[in-house]
Amino acid sequence: MKFTFQPLRSALALGFLMTSALVSGCDVSLKVEAKSGGSIAFGDPVIRVPMADRPTAGYFKLDYHFGTKDRIISVSSPAFKRVEMHDSVTEGGMKKMTKLESLDVPANSSISFAPGGKHLMLFEPIKPLKDGERIKVNFVFAEREPIDISFLLKDVIPVTPESAMGDMDHSKMDHSKMDHGAMNHGDKKP
């Protein structure tokens, strides 16, 4: 299925989104409408600026408005050597990250990629990146055409109470022996 845009409608929608973003201080979202009447919207796409070539994370909200399910089968970016989808799960009272090989997207659903939950992990930036830059991230779906989304790089990602890892029991963790910088987040380098 190919996505088609009606030029005037798309220009008006983009103008409205940009004006709304400037007034509200929010990042611009992208909504892609299909000829069949459905749409996919990516809200507030943001990536934390990588520190010293370490993996970093990306967040957004996916609003999927089609009457049939789909699946994200891969994610990539020309700015990073590798991009993976991850989820934070609780096992035995401990939070851990698991790599998602693909992600089912139910019909007419919303999925949040937020701190403490589902998120993108981006490995090995191709060049140094800085706050305020935009990079392209490509999402490949099983049933739809691939979509390129422009993500904003930020030094600090605000954490909301809903996205914080508030359900994690930190009282049982010995933080003095943890090297958070050495955590591999699913990276399987030798």
Short mmCIF file of N, CA and C in Angstrom, two decimals:
data_model
loop_
_atom_site.label_atom_id
_atom_site.label_comp_id
_atom_site.label_asym_id
_atom_site.label_seq_id
_atom_site.Cartn_x
_atom_site.Cartn_y
_atom_site.Cartn_z
N MET A 1 0.84 -1.17 0.00
CA MET A 1 0.00 0.00 0.00
C MET A 1 0.89 1.24 0.00
N LYS A 2 0.62 2.15 -0.86
CA LYS A 2 1.38 3.39 -0.95
C LYS A 2 0.61 4.49 -0.23
N PHE A 3 1.33 5.36 0.47
CA PHE A 3 0.73 6.51 1.10
C PHE A 3 0.69 7.64 0.08
N THR A 4 -0.45 8.28 -0.04
CA THR A 4 -0.55 9.41 -0.95
C THR A 4 -0.95 10.64 -0.15
N PHE A 5 -0.43 11.76 -0.58
CA PHE A 5 -0.72 13.01 0.11
C PHE A 5 -1.51 13.93 -0.82
N GLN A 6 -2.47 14.61 -0.31
CA GLN A 6 -3.15 15.65 -1.06
C GLN A 6 -2.37 16.93 -0.76
N PRO A 7 -1.73 17.55 -1.78
CA PRO A 7 -0.80 18.66 -1.54
C PRO A 7 -1.36 19.78 -0.68
N LEU A 8 -2.54 20.31 -0.99
CA LEU A 8 -3.07 21.43 -0.20
C LEU A 8 -3.39 20.99 1.21
N ARG A 9 -4.02 19.84 1.33
CA ARG A 9 -4.38 19.33 2.66
C ARG A 9 -3.13 19.08 3.51
N SER A 10 -2.09 18.49 2.88
CA SER A 10 -0.85 18.22 3.60
C SER A 10 -0.16 19.51 4.02
N ALA A 11 -0.14 20.51 3.13
CA ALA A 11 0.50 21.79 3.46
C ALA A 11 -0.23 22.47 4.60
N LEU A 12 -1.55 22.45 4.57
CA LEU A 12 -2.33 23.06 5.66
C LEU A 12 -2.10 22.33 6.97
N ALA A 13 -2.08 21.00 6.91
CA ALA A 13 -1.87 20.21 8.13
C ALA A 13 -0.48 20.47 8.70
N LEU A 14 0.54 20.50 7.82
CA LEU A 14 1.90 20.76 8.28
C LEU A 14 2.01 22.15 8.89
N GLY A 15 1.38 23.14 8.24
CA GLY A 15 1.39 24.51 8.78
C GLY A 15 0.73 24.56 10.15
N PHE A 16 -0.39 23.86 10.32
CA PHE A 16 -1.07 23.83 11.61
C PHE A 16 -0.19 23.17 12.67
N LEU A 17 0.44 22.04 12.33
CA LEU A 17 1.30 21.35 13.29
C LEU A 17 2.47 22.21 13.71
N MET A 18 3.11 22.88 12.75
CA MET A 18 4.26 23.72 13.07
C MET A 18 3.85 24.91 13.92
N THR A 19 2.71 25.53 13.59
CA THR A 19 2.22 26.65 14.40
C THR A 19 1.89 26.17 15.81
N SER A 20 1.23 25.03 15.91
CA SER A 20 0.90 24.48 17.24
C SER A 20 2.15 24.19 18.04
N ALA A 21 3.17 23.66 17.37
CA ALA A 21 4.42 23.34 18.06
C ALA A 21 5.10 24.60 18.56
N LEU A 22 5.13 25.63 17.74
CA LEU A 22 5.77 26.89 18.15
C LEU A 22 5.05 27.52 19.33
N VAL A 23 3.71 27.48 19.29
CA VAL A 23 2.93 28.09 20.37
C VAL A 23 3.03 27.27 21.65
N SER A 24 2.98 25.94 21.52
CA SER A 24 2.97 25.10 22.72
C SER A 24 4.35 24.73 23.21
N GLY A 25 5.37 24.91 22.38
CA GLY A 25 6.73 24.52 22.76
C GLY A 25 6.98 23.04 22.56
N CYS A 26 6.03 22.31 21.94
CA CYS A 26 6.18 20.87 21.72
C CYS A 26 6.87 20.62 20.39
N ASP A 27 7.38 19.43 20.24
CA ASP A 27 8.00 19.02 18.99
C ASP A 27 6.92 18.76 17.96
N VAL A 28 7.26 18.93 16.69
CA VAL A 28 6.33 18.67 15.60
C VAL A 28 6.11 17.17 15.47
N SER A 29 4.87 16.78 15.29
CA SER A 29 4.52 15.38 15.08
C SER A 29 4.28 15.17 13.59
N LEU A 30 4.37 13.94 13.14
CA LEU A 30 4.09 13.62 11.74
C LEU A 30 2.92 12.68 11.67
N LYS A 31 1.97 13.02 10.82
CA LYS A 31 0.81 12.16 10.60
C LYS A 31 0.79 11.81 9.12
N VAL A 32 0.77 10.52 8.82
CA VAL A 32 0.74 10.04 7.45
C VAL A 32 -0.63 9.44 7.21
N GLU A 33 -1.33 9.97 6.21
CA GLU A 33 -2.66 9.47 5.89
C GLU A 33 -2.58 8.62 4.63
N ALA A 34 -3.29 7.51 4.64
CA ALA A 34 -3.32 6.60 3.50
C ALA A 34 -4.57 6.83 2.69
N LYS A 35 -4.51 6.44 1.41
CA LYS A 35 -5.65 6.59 0.52
C LYS A 35 -6.88 5.85 1.06
N SER A 36 -6.66 4.77 1.79
CA SER A 36 -7.75 3.96 2.33
C SER A 36 -8.46 4.63 3.50
N GLY A 37 -7.94 5.76 3.97
CA GLY A 37 -8.62 6.48 5.05
C GLY A 37 -7.97 6.33 6.41
N GLY A 38 -7.04 5.43 6.58
CA GLY A 38 -6.37 5.28 7.86
C GLY A 38 -5.20 6.23 7.98
N SER A 39 -4.59 6.26 9.17
CA SER A 39 -3.43 7.13 9.37
C SER A 39 -2.50 6.56 10.44
N ILE A 40 -1.24 7.01 10.36
CA ILE A 40 -0.24 6.69 11.36
C ILE A 40 0.36 8.02 11.79
N ALA A 41 0.41 8.28 13.09
CA ALA A 41 0.99 9.52 13.58
C ALA A 41 2.11 9.20 14.57
N PHE A 42 3.22 9.93 14.44
CA PHE A 42 4.35 9.82 15.35
C PHE A 42 4.42 11.13 16.13
N GLY A 43 4.17 11.07 17.43
CA GLY A 43 4.16 12.27 18.25
C GLY A 43 5.44 12.43 19.05
N ASP A 44 5.96 13.65 19.11
CA ASP A 44 7.13 14.04 19.90
C ASP A 44 8.31 13.08 19.76
N PRO A 45 8.79 12.84 18.54
CA PRO A 45 9.95 11.95 18.36
C PRO A 45 11.24 12.62 18.85
N VAL A 46 11.86 12.02 19.85
CA VAL A 46 13.06 12.61 20.45
C VAL A 46 14.07 11.52 20.78
N ILE A 47 15.36 11.87 20.63
CA ILE A 47 16.46 10.96 20.97
C ILE A 47 17.41 11.71 21.89
N ARG A 48 17.85 11.05 22.94
CA ARG A 48 18.84 11.65 23.84
C ARG A 48 20.19 11.71 23.13
N VAL A 49 20.87 12.85 23.22
CA VAL A 49 22.19 12.99 22.62
C VAL A 49 23.11 11.94 23.21
N PRO A 50 23.79 11.13 22.37
CA PRO A 50 24.68 10.09 22.90
C PRO A 50 25.86 10.70 23.65
N MET A 51 26.29 10.02 24.71
CA MET A 51 27.43 10.46 25.49
C MET A 51 28.60 9.52 25.21
N ALA A 52 29.70 10.06 24.73
CA ALA A 52 30.95 9.32 24.52
C ALA A 52 30.74 8.01 23.76
N ASP A 53 30.01 8.07 22.67
CA ASP A 53 29.78 6.90 21.81
C ASP A 53 29.05 5.75 22.51
N ARG A 54 28.38 6.04 23.60
CA ARG A 54 27.59 5.00 24.28
C ARG A 54 26.22 4.90 23.62
N PRO A 55 25.52 3.77 23.80
CA PRO A 55 24.16 3.66 23.26
C PRO A 55 23.28 4.75 23.86
N THR A 56 22.28 5.14 23.11
CA THR A 56 21.33 6.13 23.60
C THR A 56 19.92 5.65 23.32
N ALA A 57 18.92 6.39 23.77
CA ALA A 57 17.52 5.96 23.65
C ALA A 57 16.69 6.98 22.89
N GLY A 58 15.65 6.47 22.25
CA GLY A 58 14.71 7.31 21.52
C GLY A 58 13.29 7.03 21.96
N TYR A 59 12.46 8.09 21.93
CA TYR A 59 11.09 7.99 22.43
C TYR A 59 10.12 8.68 21.47
N PHE A 60 8.88 8.24 21.47
CA PHE A 60 7.82 8.84 20.67
C PHE A 60 6.50 8.18 21.05
N LYS A 61 5.41 8.71 20.52
CA LYS A 61 4.11 8.07 20.69
C LYS A 61 3.59 7.73 19.30
N LEU A 62 3.21 6.47 19.12
CA LEU A 62 2.68 6.00 17.84
C LEU A 62 1.16 5.89 17.97
N ASP A 63 0.45 6.62 17.11
CA ASP A 63 -1.01 6.52 17.03
C ASP A 63 -1.33 5.88 15.68
N TYR A 64 -1.88 4.69 15.75
CA TYR A 64 -2.13 3.87 14.56
C TYR A 64 -3.64 3.75 14.37
N HIS A 65 -4.14 4.34 13.28
CA HIS A 65 -5.59 4.38 13.05
C HIS A 65 -5.96 3.67 11.75
N PHE A 66 -5.83 2.36 11.78
CA PHE A 66 -6.27 1.50 10.69
C PHE A 66 -7.12 0.40 11.31
N GLY A 67 -8.07 -0.13 10.55
CA GLY A 67 -8.95 -1.19 11.04
C GLY A 67 -8.32 -2.56 11.08
N THR A 68 -7.07 -2.67 10.59
CA THR A 68 -6.37 -3.94 10.61
C THR A 68 -5.04 -3.78 11.35
N LYS A 69 -4.57 -4.85 11.96
CA LYS A 69 -3.31 -4.80 12.70
C LYS A 69 -2.13 -4.72 11.74
N ASP A 70 -0.98 -4.40 12.27
CA ASP A 70 0.26 -4.37 11.49
C ASP A 70 1.39 -4.75 12.44
N ARG A 71 2.62 -4.64 11.98
CA ARG A 71 3.77 -4.98 12.80
C ARG A 71 4.95 -4.16 12.32
N ILE A 72 5.70 -3.57 13.26
CA ILE A 72 6.96 -2.92 12.92
C ILE A 72 7.99 -4.04 12.87
N ILE A 73 8.63 -4.21 11.71
CA ILE A 73 9.57 -5.33 11.57
C ILE A 73 11.03 -4.89 11.65
N SER A 74 11.30 -3.60 11.47
CA SER A 74 12.66 -3.12 11.67
C SER A 74 12.69 -1.60 11.79
N VAL A 75 13.76 -1.12 12.42
CA VAL A 75 13.99 0.31 12.59
C VAL A 75 15.47 0.56 12.30
N SER A 76 15.78 1.63 11.57
CA SER A 76 17.17 1.95 11.26
C SER A 76 17.33 3.46 11.15
N SER A 77 18.58 3.89 11.12
CA SER A 77 18.89 5.31 10.97
C SER A 77 20.25 5.45 10.31
N PRO A 78 20.38 6.37 9.34
CA PRO A 78 21.70 6.59 8.75
C PRO A 78 22.68 7.25 9.73
N ALA A 79 22.18 7.75 10.86
CA ALA A 79 23.04 8.40 11.86
C ALA A 79 23.65 7.42 12.85
N PHE A 80 23.17 6.16 12.88
CA PHE A 80 23.66 5.15 13.81
C PHE A 80 23.92 3.84 13.07
N LYS A 81 24.88 3.06 13.56
CA LYS A 81 25.19 1.78 12.93
C LYS A 81 24.08 0.76 13.16
N ARG A 82 23.37 0.89 14.30
CA ARG A 82 22.33 -0.09 14.62
C ARG A 82 21.25 0.57 15.48
N VAL A 83 19.99 0.21 15.19
CA VAL A 83 18.85 0.68 15.99
C VAL A 83 18.02 -0.54 16.34
N GLU A 84 17.64 -0.65 17.62
CA GLU A 84 16.81 -1.76 18.08
C GLU A 84 15.62 -1.23 18.86
N MET A 85 14.54 -2.00 18.87
CA MET A 85 13.41 -1.72 19.75
C MET A 85 13.61 -2.55 21.01
N HIS A 86 13.38 -1.93 22.16
CA HIS A 86 13.51 -2.61 23.44
C HIS A 86 12.27 -2.36 24.28
N ASP A 87 12.07 -3.21 25.27
CA ASP A 87 11.02 -3.01 26.26
C ASP A 87 11.61 -3.26 27.63
N SER A 88 11.16 -2.51 28.61
CA SER A 88 11.58 -2.72 30.00
C SER A 88 10.50 -3.56 30.66
N VAL A 89 10.92 -4.69 31.21
CA VAL A 89 9.99 -5.61 31.86
C VAL A 89 10.45 -5.89 33.29
N THR A 90 9.51 -6.26 34.13
CA THR A 90 9.83 -6.60 35.51
C THR A 90 9.82 -8.11 35.66
N GLU A 91 10.93 -8.66 36.13
CA GLU A 91 11.03 -10.10 36.41
C GLU A 91 11.63 -10.27 37.78
N GLY A 92 10.94 -10.95 38.66
CA GLY A 92 11.44 -11.19 40.01
C GLY A 92 11.70 -9.90 40.77
N GLY A 93 10.87 -8.88 40.53
CA GLY A 93 11.02 -7.61 41.23
C GLY A 93 12.10 -6.71 40.67
N MET A 94 12.75 -7.15 39.59
CA MET A 94 13.82 -6.36 38.97
C MET A 94 13.41 -5.95 37.56
N LYS A 95 13.72 -4.71 37.20
CA LYS A 95 13.48 -4.24 35.83
C LYS A 95 14.66 -4.64 34.97
N LYS A 96 14.36 -5.10 33.76
CA LYS A 96 15.42 -5.39 32.81
C LYS A 96 14.91 -5.08 31.40
N MET A 97 15.85 -4.87 30.49
CA MET A 97 15.50 -4.58 29.12
C MET A 97 15.57 -5.84 28.28
N THR A 98 14.61 -5.97 27.37
CA THR A 98 14.62 -7.06 26.42
C THR A 98 14.51 -6.48 25.02
N LYS A 99 15.24 -7.08 24.09
CA LYS A 99 15.19 -6.65 22.70
C LYS A 99 13.92 -7.18 22.05
N LEU A 100 13.24 -6.34 21.28
CA LEU A 100 12.06 -6.74 20.54
C LEU A 100 12.46 -6.94 19.08
N GLU A 101 12.32 -8.15 18.58
CA GLU A 101 12.66 -8.42 17.17
C GLU A 101 11.67 -7.73 16.24
N SER A 102 10.42 -7.60 16.68
CA SER A 102 9.39 -6.88 15.94
C SER A 102 8.37 -6.43 16.99
N LEU A 103 7.42 -5.60 16.57
CA LEU A 103 6.41 -5.10 17.51
C LEU A 103 5.05 -5.13 16.84
N ASP A 104 4.14 -5.92 17.41
CA ASP A 104 2.77 -5.96 16.91
C ASP A 104 2.08 -4.64 17.21
N VAL A 105 1.36 -4.13 16.21
CA VAL A 105 0.61 -2.88 16.35
C VAL A 105 -0.86 -3.22 16.13
N PRO A 106 -1.65 -3.31 17.20
CA PRO A 106 -3.07 -3.65 17.05
C PRO A 106 -3.84 -2.59 16.26
N ALA A 107 -4.94 -2.99 15.67
CA ALA A 107 -5.80 -2.05 14.95
C ALA A 107 -6.23 -0.93 15.88
N ASN A 108 -6.28 0.29 15.36
CA ASN A 108 -6.76 1.46 16.10
C ASN A 108 -6.18 1.53 17.51
N SER A 109 -4.86 1.68 17.58
CA SER A 109 -4.19 1.65 18.89
C SER A 109 -3.19 2.79 19.02
N SER A 110 -2.74 3.00 20.25
CA SER A 110 -1.67 3.94 20.56
C SER A 110 -0.61 3.20 21.35
N ILE A 111 0.65 3.41 21.02
CA ILE A 111 1.75 2.76 21.72
C ILE A 111 2.76 3.83 22.09
N SER A 112 3.11 3.91 23.37
CA SER A 112 4.09 4.89 23.83
C SER A 112 5.46 4.26 23.95
N PHE A 113 6.44 4.93 23.40
CA PHE A 113 7.85 4.59 23.58
C PHE A 113 8.37 5.66 24.53
N ALA A 114 8.53 5.31 25.81
CA ALA A 114 8.84 6.29 26.85
C ALA A 114 9.84 5.71 27.84
N PRO A 115 10.55 6.58 28.58
CA PRO A 115 11.49 6.09 29.60
C PRO A 115 10.80 5.11 30.54
N GLY A 116 11.46 3.98 30.80
CA GLY A 116 10.90 2.97 31.70
C GLY A 116 9.99 1.97 31.01
N GLY A 117 9.80 2.10 29.70
CA GLY A 117 8.93 1.20 28.95
C GLY A 117 9.56 0.86 27.61
N LYS A 118 8.72 0.76 26.59
CA LYS A 118 9.25 0.53 25.25
C LYS A 118 10.07 1.74 24.84
N HIS A 119 11.15 1.50 24.09
CA HIS A 119 12.00 2.58 23.63
C HIS A 119 12.89 2.07 22.51
N LEU A 120 13.48 3.00 21.79
CA LEU A 120 14.49 2.65 20.80
C LEU A 120 15.85 2.71 21.46
N MET A 121 16.74 1.79 21.12
CA MET A 121 18.14 1.86 21.52
C MET A 121 18.93 2.09 20.24
N LEU A 122 19.77 3.12 20.26
CA LEU A 122 20.56 3.50 19.09
C LEU A 122 22.03 3.34 19.43
N PHE A 123 22.75 2.56 18.61
CA PHE A 123 24.13 2.19 18.89
C PHE A 123 25.09 2.80 17.87
N GLU A 124 26.26 3.20 18.34
CA GLU A 124 27.38 3.65 17.54
C GLU A 124 27.01 4.75 16.53
N PRO A 125 26.94 5.99 17.01
CA PRO A 125 26.66 7.09 16.09
C PRO A 125 27.75 7.18 15.02
N ILE A 126 27.34 7.51 13.81
CA ILE A 126 28.28 7.61 12.68
C ILE A 126 29.20 8.82 12.85
N LYS A 127 28.67 9.90 13.44
CA LYS A 127 29.46 11.12 13.68
C LYS A 127 28.98 11.73 15.00
N PRO A 128 29.74 12.65 15.57
CA PRO A 128 29.28 13.30 16.80
C PRO A 128 27.95 14.03 16.56
N LEU A 129 27.05 13.90 17.51
CA LEU A 129 25.72 14.52 17.41
C LEU A 129 25.55 15.52 18.54
N LYS A 130 24.76 16.57 18.30
CA LYS A 130 24.59 17.58 19.34
C LYS A 130 23.13 17.97 19.51
N ASP A 131 22.85 18.57 20.64
CA ASP A 131 21.52 19.04 21.01
C ASP A 131 20.94 19.93 19.90
N GLY A 132 19.68 19.69 19.56
CA GLY A 132 19.00 20.51 18.57
C GLY A 132 19.07 19.98 17.15
N GLU A 133 19.97 19.03 16.88
CA GLU A 133 20.04 18.44 15.54
C GLU A 133 18.83 17.54 15.33
N ARG A 134 18.54 17.27 14.06
CA ARG A 134 17.49 16.33 13.70
C ARG A 134 18.12 15.19 12.91
N ILE A 135 17.66 13.98 13.20
CA ILE A 135 18.13 12.82 12.43
C ILE A 135 16.94 12.01 11.96
N LYS A 136 17.15 11.30 10.87
CA LYS A 136 16.09 10.48 10.28
C LYS A 136 16.13 9.08 10.89
N VAL A 137 14.95 8.56 11.21
CA VAL A 137 14.80 7.17 11.66
C VAL A 137 13.75 6.53 10.75
N ASN A 138 14.06 5.37 10.20
CA ASN A 138 13.19 4.68 9.26
C ASN A 138 12.49 3.51 9.95
N PHE A 139 11.16 3.49 9.83
CA PHE A 139 10.35 2.41 10.40
C PHE A 139 9.80 1.57 9.24
N VAL A 140 10.04 0.26 9.30
CA VAL A 140 9.55 -0.65 8.28
C VAL A 140 8.41 -1.47 8.89
N PHE A 141 7.25 -1.40 8.23
CA PHE A 141 6.06 -2.12 8.66
C PHE A 141 5.85 -3.35 7.78
N ALA A 142 5.17 -4.35 8.31
CA ALA A 142 4.88 -5.57 7.54
C ALA A 142 3.85 -5.30 6.45
N GLU A 143 2.87 -4.44 6.71
CA GLU A 143 1.75 -4.23 5.78
C GLU A 143 1.74 -2.87 5.11
N ARG A 144 2.55 -1.93 5.52
CA ARG A 144 2.52 -0.56 5.00
C ARG A 144 3.90 -0.20 4.43
N GLU A 145 3.94 0.89 3.72
CA GLU A 145 5.20 1.39 3.20
C GLU A 145 6.09 1.85 4.35
N PRO A 146 7.42 1.78 4.21
CA PRO A 146 8.32 2.32 5.24
C PRO A 146 8.07 3.83 5.43
N ILE A 147 8.33 4.30 6.64
CA ILE A 147 8.12 5.71 6.97
C ILE A 147 9.39 6.27 7.59
N ASP A 148 9.86 7.41 7.09
CA ASP A 148 10.99 8.13 7.67
C ASP A 148 10.47 9.20 8.60
N ILE A 149 10.97 9.22 9.83
CA ILE A 149 10.56 10.19 10.84
C ILE A 149 11.78 11.01 11.26
N SER A 150 11.60 12.30 11.38
CA SER A 150 12.67 13.19 11.84
C SER A 150 12.62 13.29 13.37
N PHE A 151 13.67 12.82 14.04
CA PHE A 151 13.76 12.86 15.49
C PHE A 151 14.62 14.05 15.92
N LEU A 152 14.21 14.73 16.98
CA LEU A 152 14.98 15.84 17.54
C LEU A 152 15.94 15.29 18.59
N LEU A 153 17.20 15.70 18.53
CA LEU A 153 18.18 15.31 19.54
C LEU A 153 18.13 16.29 20.69
N LYS A 154 18.06 15.77 21.92
CA LYS A 154 18.02 16.60 23.12
C LYS A 154 19.02 16.09 24.15
N ASP A 155 19.65 17.04 24.87
CA ASP A 155 20.57 16.67 25.94
C ASP A 155 19.84 16.04 27.11
N VAL A 156 18.64 16.54 27.39
CA VAL A 156 17.86 16.06 28.53
C VAL A 156 16.47 15.67 28.06
N ILE A 157 16.03 14.49 28.45
CA ILE A 157 14.69 14.01 28.13
C ILE A 157 13.87 14.10 29.41
N PRO A 158 12.79 14.90 29.42
CA PRO A 158 11.99 14.97 30.64
C PRO A 158 11.32 13.64 30.94
N VAL A 159 11.31 13.27 32.21
CA VAL A 159 10.67 12.04 32.64
C VAL A 159 9.39 12.41 33.36
N THR A 160 8.27 11.87 32.87
CA THR A 160 6.98 12.11 33.51
C THR A 160 6.73 11.00 34.53
N PRO A 161 5.83 11.23 35.48
CA PRO A 161 5.52 10.18 36.46
C PRO A 161 5.07 8.88 35.78
N GLU A 162 4.36 9.00 34.64
CA GLU A 162 3.88 7.81 33.95
C GLU A 162 5.02 7.02 33.33
N SER A 163 6.09 7.72 32.93
CA SER A 163 7.18 7.02 32.25
C SER A 163 8.32 6.63 33.18
N ALA A 164 8.31 7.15 34.39
CA ALA A 164 9.39 6.83 35.33
C ALA A 164 9.29 5.37 35.76
N MET A 165 10.42 4.83 36.19
CA MET A 165 10.42 3.43 36.62
C MET A 165 10.02 3.36 38.09
N GLY A 166 8.89 3.95 38.40
CA GLY A 166 8.42 4.06 39.77
C GLY A 166 8.08 2.74 40.41
N ASP A 167 7.75 1.73 39.59
CA ASP A 167 7.38 0.44 40.17
C ASP A 167 8.61 -0.41 40.48
N MET A 168 9.79 0.09 40.19
CA MET A 168 11.01 -0.66 40.49
C MET A 168 11.33 -0.53 41.97
N ASP A 169 11.66 -1.64 42.60
CA ASP A 169 12.03 -1.62 44.01
C ASP A 169 13.52 -1.38 44.13
N HIS A 170 13.90 -0.11 44.31
CA HIS A 170 15.31 0.25 44.41
C HIS A 170 15.93 -0.14 45.76
N SER A 171 15.11 -0.47 46.74
CA SER A 171 15.64 -0.77 48.07
C SER A 171 16.47 -2.06 48.08
N LYS A 172 16.25 -2.94 47.11
CA LYS A 172 16.97 -4.21 47.07
C LYS A 172 18.20 -4.15 46.17
N MET A 173 18.51 -2.96 45.64
CA MET A 173 19.62 -2.83 44.70
C MET A 173 20.82 -2.18 45.38
N ASP A 174 22.00 -2.72 45.12
CA ASP A 174 23.24 -2.13 45.62
C ASP A 174 23.83 -1.28 44.51
N HIS A 175 23.51 0.03 44.51
CA HIS A 175 23.95 0.93 43.46
C HIS A 175 25.45 1.23 43.53
N SER A 176 26.08 0.97 44.67
CA SER A 176 27.50 1.29 44.79
C SER A 176 28.37 0.43 43.88
N LYS A 177 27.88 -0.75 43.50
CA LYS A 177 28.67 -1.65 42.67
C LYS A 177 28.24 -1.64 41.21
N MET A 178 27.27 -0.77 40.86
CA MET A 178 26.77 -0.72 39.49
C MET A 178 27.57 0.27 38.67
N ASP A 179 27.92 -0.13 37.46
CA ASP A 179 28.52 0.77 36.49
C ASP A 179 27.48 0.97 35.39
N HIS A 180 26.63 1.97 35.56
CA HIS A 180 25.56 2.20 34.60
C HIS A 180 26.10 2.47 33.20
N GLY A 181 27.28 3.03 33.10
CA GLY A 181 27.87 3.29 31.79
C GLY A 181 28.29 2.03 31.07
N ALA A 182 28.55 0.97 31.81
CA ALA A 182 29.01 -0.28 31.20
C ALA A 182 27.86 -1.22 30.84
N MET A 183 26.63 -0.85 31.20
CA MET A 183 25.49 -1.72 30.88
C MET A 183 25.36 -1.80 29.36
N ASN A 184 25.20 -3.02 28.85
CA ASN A 184 25.22 -3.18 27.40
C ASN A 184 23.86 -3.04 26.74
N HIS A 185 22.79 -2.97 27.48
CA HIS A 185 21.45 -2.76 26.91
C HIS A 185 21.18 -3.68 25.74
N GLY A 186 21.62 -4.92 25.84
CA GLY A 186 21.35 -5.89 24.79
C GLY A 186 22.42 -5.94 23.71
N ASP A 187 23.42 -5.10 23.82
CA ASP A 187 24.50 -5.09 22.84
C ASP A 187 25.36 -6.32 23.07
N LYS A 188 25.54 -7.13 22.06
CA LYS A 188 26.26 -8.40 22.24
C LYS A 188 27.63 -8.36 21.60
N LYS A 189 28.39 -7.34 21.88
CA LYS A 189 29.76 -7.26 21.38
C LYS A 189 30.63 -8.19 22.20
N PRO A 190 31.69 -8.73 21.60
CA PRO A 190 32.57 -9.64 22.34
C PRO A 190 33.29 -8.94 23.47
#
